[in-house]
Tab-separated table of C-alpha atoms in Angstrom:
chain	number	residue	atom	x	y	z
A	1	MET	CA	17.960	59.437	-35.476
A	2	ARG	CA	16.324	62.846	-36.886
A	3	LEU	CA	17.263	64.493	-33.082
A	4	ILE	CA	20.716	62.872	-33.246
A	5	PHE	CA	21.346	63.827	-36.964
A	6	GLY	CA	19.977	67.371	-35.938
A	7	LEU	CA	22.435	67.705	-32.975
A	8	PHE	CA	25.178	66.621	-34.929
A	9	ILE	CA	24.482	69.112	-37.523
A	10	ILE	CA	24.467	72.049	-34.782
A	11	MET	CA	27.489	70.772	-33.015
A	12	SER	CA	29.554	70.696	-36.488
A	13	ILE	CA	28.445	74.475	-37.106
A	14	ALA	CA	29.334	75.053	-33.759
A	15	SER	CA	32.624	73.902	-33.270
A	16	CYS	CA	33.347	75.660	-36.525
A	17	SER	CA	32.367	78.976	-35.152
A	18	ARG	CA	35.122	79.766	-33.203
A	19	GLY	CA	36.908	80.041	-36.608
A	20	PHE	CA	40.882	79.857	-37.215
A	21	LEU	CA	41.303	82.716	-34.584
A	22	GLU	CA	41.249	80.119	-31.645
A	23	HIS	CA	44.321	77.929	-32.694
A	24	ALA	CA	45.925	80.055	-34.985
A	25	ASP	CA	49.079	81.115	-34.154
A	26	THR	CA	51.092	84.472	-35.460
A	27	TYR	CA	54.609	85.419	-35.692
A	28	TYR	CA	56.826	87.864	-34.213
A	29	ASP	CA	57.510	91.248	-35.689
A	30	TYR	CA	58.207	93.762	-33.190
A	31	SER	CA	58.339	96.964	-35.253
A	32	GLU	CA	55.029	96.236	-36.713
A	33	ALA	CA	53.499	95.183	-33.378
A	34	TYR	CA	54.884	98.197	-31.657
A	35	ASP	CA	53.303	100.116	-34.739
A	36	MET	CA	49.601	98.872	-34.408
A	37	CYS	CA	49.606	99.324	-30.575
A	38	TYR	CA	50.844	102.891	-30.965
A	39	ARG	CA	48.199	103.792	-33.691
A	40	LEU	CA	45.621	101.763	-32.350
A	41	LYS	CA	45.774	104.136	-29.061
A	42	SER	CA	44.713	107.107	-31.473
A	43	GLY	CA	42.356	104.425	-33.425
A	44	LEU	CA	39.259	102.742	-33.143
A	45	LEU	CA	38.421	99.294	-31.998
A	46	VAL	CA	35.493	97.915	-33.530
A	47	VAL	CA	33.443	95.492	-31.155
A	48	GLN	CA	31.725	93.076	-33.097
A	49	VAL	CA	28.906	92.189	-31.075
A	50	PRO	CA	27.273	88.542	-31.701
A	51	SER	CA	23.919	88.052	-33.140
A	52	GLU	CA	21.615	85.126	-33.506
A	53	GLY	CA	23.460	82.840	-35.771
A	54	LYS	CA	23.071	79.930	-38.055
A	55	LYS	CA	23.541	77.800	-35.105
A	56	HIS	CA	20.514	79.251	-33.172
A	57	GLN	CA	18.180	79.713	-36.137
A	58	LEU	CA	18.681	75.748	-36.918
A	59	MET	CA	18.148	75.424	-32.939
A	60	LYS	CA	14.833	77.164	-33.391
A	61	ILE	CA	13.628	75.214	-36.501
A	62	GLN	CA	14.445	71.711	-35.062
A	63	PHE	CA	12.262	72.244	-31.822
A	64	GLU	CA	9.511	74.027	-34.070
A	65	ASN	CA	9.527	70.742	-36.179
A	66	GLU	CA	9.623	68.145	-33.491
A	67	ASP	CA	6.501	66.279	-33.310
A	68	ASN	CA	7.589	64.714	-29.984
A	69	PRO	CA	5.804	67.427	-27.316
A	70	LYS	CA	8.370	66.138	-24.533
A	71	LYS	CA	11.564	66.332	-26.871
A	72	ARG	CA	9.879	69.738	-28.317
A	73	GLU	CA	10.026	71.522	-24.951
A	74	LYS	CA	13.216	70.150	-24.194
A	75	LEU	CA	14.909	71.396	-27.624
A	76	LYS	CA	13.045	74.585	-26.828
A	77	SER	CA	14.531	75.028	-23.314
A	78	VAL	CA	17.963	74.588	-24.851
A	79	TYR	CA	17.113	76.953	-27.201
A	80	ASN	CA	16.072	79.552	-24.582
A	81	LYS	CA	19.023	79.044	-22.829
A	82	GLU	CA	21.432	79.837	-25.605
A	83	MET	CA	19.583	82.780	-26.582
A	84	ILE	CA	19.355	83.849	-22.673
A	85	GLU	CA	23.278	83.599	-23.039
A	86	LEU	CA	23.514	85.859	-26.166
A	87	GLY	CA	21.795	88.590	-24.970
A	88	GLN	CA	24.026	88.210	-21.371
A	89	ALA	CA	26.910	88.418	-23.914
A	90	GLN	CA	25.625	91.338	-25.979
A	91	ARG	CA	25.051	93.525	-22.726
A	92	SER	CA	28.190	92.688	-21.172
A	93	LEU	CA	30.240	93.745	-24.793
A	94	VAL	CA	28.184	97.047	-25.110
A	95	ASN	CA	28.267	97.977	-21.062
A	96	GLY	CA	31.749	96.326	-20.255
A	97	PHE	CA	33.945	98.187	-22.958
A	98	PRO	CA	33.244	102.155	-21.834
A	99	GLU	CA	33.541	100.939	-18.611
A	100	TYR	CA	36.630	98.680	-18.518
A	101	TYR	CA	38.466	99.356	-21.743
A	102	LYS	CA	40.593	102.798	-21.523
A	103	PHE	CA	42.852	102.464	-24.240
A	104	SER	CA	41.125	103.664	-27.671
A	105	SER	CA	38.088	104.540	-29.083
A	106	VAL	CA	35.314	101.656	-29.087
A	107	ALA	CA	32.519	101.398	-31.605
A	108	PHE	CA	29.866	98.499	-31.571
A	109	VAL	CA	28.543	96.799	-34.602
A	110	PRO	CA	26.593	93.466	-35.242
A	111	ASP	CA	28.852	90.752	-36.544
A	112	THR	CA	26.219	90.372	-39.543
A	113	LEU	CA	27.011	93.909	-40.587
A	114	VAL	CA	31.119	94.023	-39.998
A	115	LYS	CA	31.407	93.469	-43.688
A	116	GLU	CA	29.499	96.203	-44.865
A	117	PHE	CA	31.187	98.291	-41.994
A	118	LYS	CA	34.418	97.459	-43.956
A	119	LEU	CA	32.725	98.348	-47.472
A	120	GLY	CA	32.151	102.000	-46.152
A	121	ARG	CA	28.763	102.044	-44.540
A	122	ARG	CA	28.111	104.227	-41.616
A	123	THR	CA	24.582	104.710	-41.394
A	124	ASN	CA	22.603	102.622	-38.932
A	125	ILE	CA	25.142	100.108	-38.508
A	126	PHE	CA	26.722	101.466	-34.606
A	127	LEU	CA	25.094	99.847	-31.841
A	128	ASN	CA	24.155	101.855	-29.027
A	129	GLN	CA	23.764	100.878	-25.065
A	130	GLU	CA	20.188	99.708	-26.013
A	131	LEU	CA	21.210	97.515	-28.707
A	132	GLU	CA	19.449	99.691	-31.430
A	133	LEU	CA	21.110	100.682	-34.456
A	134	THR	CA	22.168	104.612	-34.889
A	135	THR	CA	24.140	106.612	-37.078
A	136	ASN	CA	27.213	108.079	-34.512
A	137	GLU	CA	28.769	110.874	-36.419
A	138	SER	CA	31.034	111.329	-33.108
A	139	ILE	CA	33.163	107.914	-34.005
A	140	ASP	CA	36.353	108.818	-36.244
A	141	THR	CA	36.996	105.982	-38.527
A	142	SER	CA	39.668	108.039	-40.406
A	143	LYS	CA	42.491	106.181	-38.438
A	144	ILE	CA	43.796	102.831	-38.000
A	145	ILE	CA	40.655	100.603	-37.378
A	146	MET	CA	41.440	96.999	-35.608
A	147	TYR	CA	38.304	94.658	-34.351
A	148	VAL	CA	37.739	92.437	-31.609
A	149	ARG	CA	35.246	89.549	-31.020
A	150	SER	CA	34.473	86.650	-28.938
A	151	LEU	CA	34.549	83.010	-29.009
A	152	ARG	CA	31.527	80.710	-29.290
A	153	ASP	CA	31.186	80.472	-25.597
A	154	TYR	CA	32.200	84.393	-24.877
A	155	ASP	CA	35.372	82.961	-22.923
A	156	HIS	CA	37.930	85.068	-24.691
A	157	LEU	CA	38.265	88.153	-26.946
A	158	TYR	CA	40.478	88.288	-30.068
A	159	ILE	CA	41.616	91.683	-31.811
A	160	TYR	CA	42.131	91.239	-35.332
A	161	THR	CA	43.367	93.489	-38.562
A	162	SER	CA	40.542	94.650	-41.059
A	163	GLN	CA	42.270	91.948	-43.292
A	164	ASN	CA	40.403	89.469	-40.793
A	165	ILE	CA	44.254	88.247	-39.943
A	166	LEU	CA	45.893	88.455	-36.296
A	167	PRO	CA	48.261	90.960	-35.568
A	168	PRO	CA	51.927	89.834	-34.768
A	169	LYS	CA	53.529	89.273	-31.716
A	170	PRO	CA	54.310	90.811	-29.445
A	171	PHE	CA	50.700	92.778	-30.060
A	172	PRO	CA	48.441	91.393	-27.217
A	173	PHE	CA	45.780	90.008	-29.931
A	174	SER	CA	44.695	87.601	-27.426
A	175	SER	CA	42.767	88.104	-23.993
A	176	THR	CA	44.233	84.585	-22.778
A	177	VAL	CA	46.021	85.204	-19.586
A	178	SER	CA	49.382	84.867	-20.031
A	179	THR	CA	52.258	83.397	-17.598
A	180	SER	CA	52.816	87.346	-16.681
A	181	ASN	CA	50.600	87.808	-13.862
A	182	ILE	CA	47.989	90.398	-14.820
A	183	ASN	CA	45.762	91.847	-12.466
A	184	ILE	CA	42.412	91.216	-14.418
A	185	MET	CA	40.142	91.529	-11.124
A	186	ALA	CA	40.935	95.335	-10.427
A	187	LYS	CA	37.390	97.227	-10.874
A	188	SER	CA	36.596	100.724	-11.652
A	189	GLU	CA	34.971	103.020	-9.176
A	190	LYS	CA	32.011	102.770	-11.053
A	191	VAL	CA	30.576	99.038	-11.957
A	192	SER	CA	28.517	98.710	-14.746
A	193	PRO	CA	26.132	95.526	-14.800
A	194	ILE	CA	28.391	92.657	-16.502
A	195	GLU	CA	25.941	89.987	-16.760
A	196	ASN	CA	29.148	87.740	-18.264
A	197	ASN	CA	31.939	87.838	-15.935
A	198	GLN	CA	34.071	85.978	-18.592
A	199	ILE	CA	33.669	88.820	-21.053
A	200	TYR	CA	34.162	91.591	-18.176
A	201	THR	CA	37.424	89.329	-17.382
A	202	ALA	CA	38.411	89.064	-21.011
A	203	ILE	CA	37.916	93.020	-21.452
A	204	VAL	CA	39.904	93.858	-18.240
A	205	THR	CA	42.777	91.801	-19.741
A	206	LEU	CA	43.100	92.988	-23.433
A	207	ASN	CA	42.931	96.763	-21.726
A	208	ARG	CA	45.852	96.244	-19.398
A	209	LYS	CA	48.042	94.206	-22.179
A	210	LEU	CA	47.450	96.783	-24.424
A	211	ILE	CA	48.730	99.654	-21.804
A	212	LYS	CA	51.364	97.210	-20.889
A	213	LEU	CA	53.099	97.040	-24.435
A	214	TYR	CA	52.341	100.995	-24.926
A	215	GLN	CA	54.076	101.640	-21.595
A	216	SER	CA	57.291	99.165	-22.899
A	217	LEU	CA	57.366	100.931	-26.577
A	218	PRO	CA	61.182	101.778	-27.491
A	219	ASN	CA	62.505	105.615	-27.892
A	220	GLY	CA	60.809	107.087	-31.053
A	221	PHE	CA	56.920	106.613	-29.761
A	222	ASN	CA	55.288	109.129	-27.567
A	223	SER	CA	53.329	107.507	-24.530
A	224	GLU	CA	51.071	109.126	-22.298
A	225	TYR	CA	51.481	106.120	-20.112
A	226	LYS	CA	54.956	106.279	-19.753
A	227	LYS	CA	56.324	107.546	-16.379
């Protein structure tokens, strides 16, 4: 019973961890969406890198407190698998975005420090390729800043504003592939070690969707992508 109750808690937390971004819809505002896309091109996209959360902490506590050796090893195995997937997601994000996302500047901040970043902290808050906290003076945070984060299973990426809301359509805030055929499997010449192929696909999709919208900006918006 204790095991079932513990798993119920974990599943409840896990199901809520996706937040409103998975199912939330948004309104159409072409003017606002075009403006966001145009300004993001010279702005900054902050990648919210997932950290060990409450779900993982509960899983660890559960196997550590389990008296039955077989159950403890099984729970530990599940926890270790989760942590391996978390590490793969972290490395795939910090390696994948510099390689496959070319639309704007990008910076990496642990999800546990995003609130402090929004409050103005800029020292020892950015993650480098080794997932170490650094102070990067070259990152320009003076222009528009938008954020991107993954869902629980790292299967989709969502871009949202500093107010934690989705941008209006047709801004491509989701990496979910629409009915339009986007060539998400096109790779760059230099292939980075992307351990999580779902994240790679999501990064490429977001990049191509943003470029596609940028190319369609109406007169009055200067675009280096326009032919």
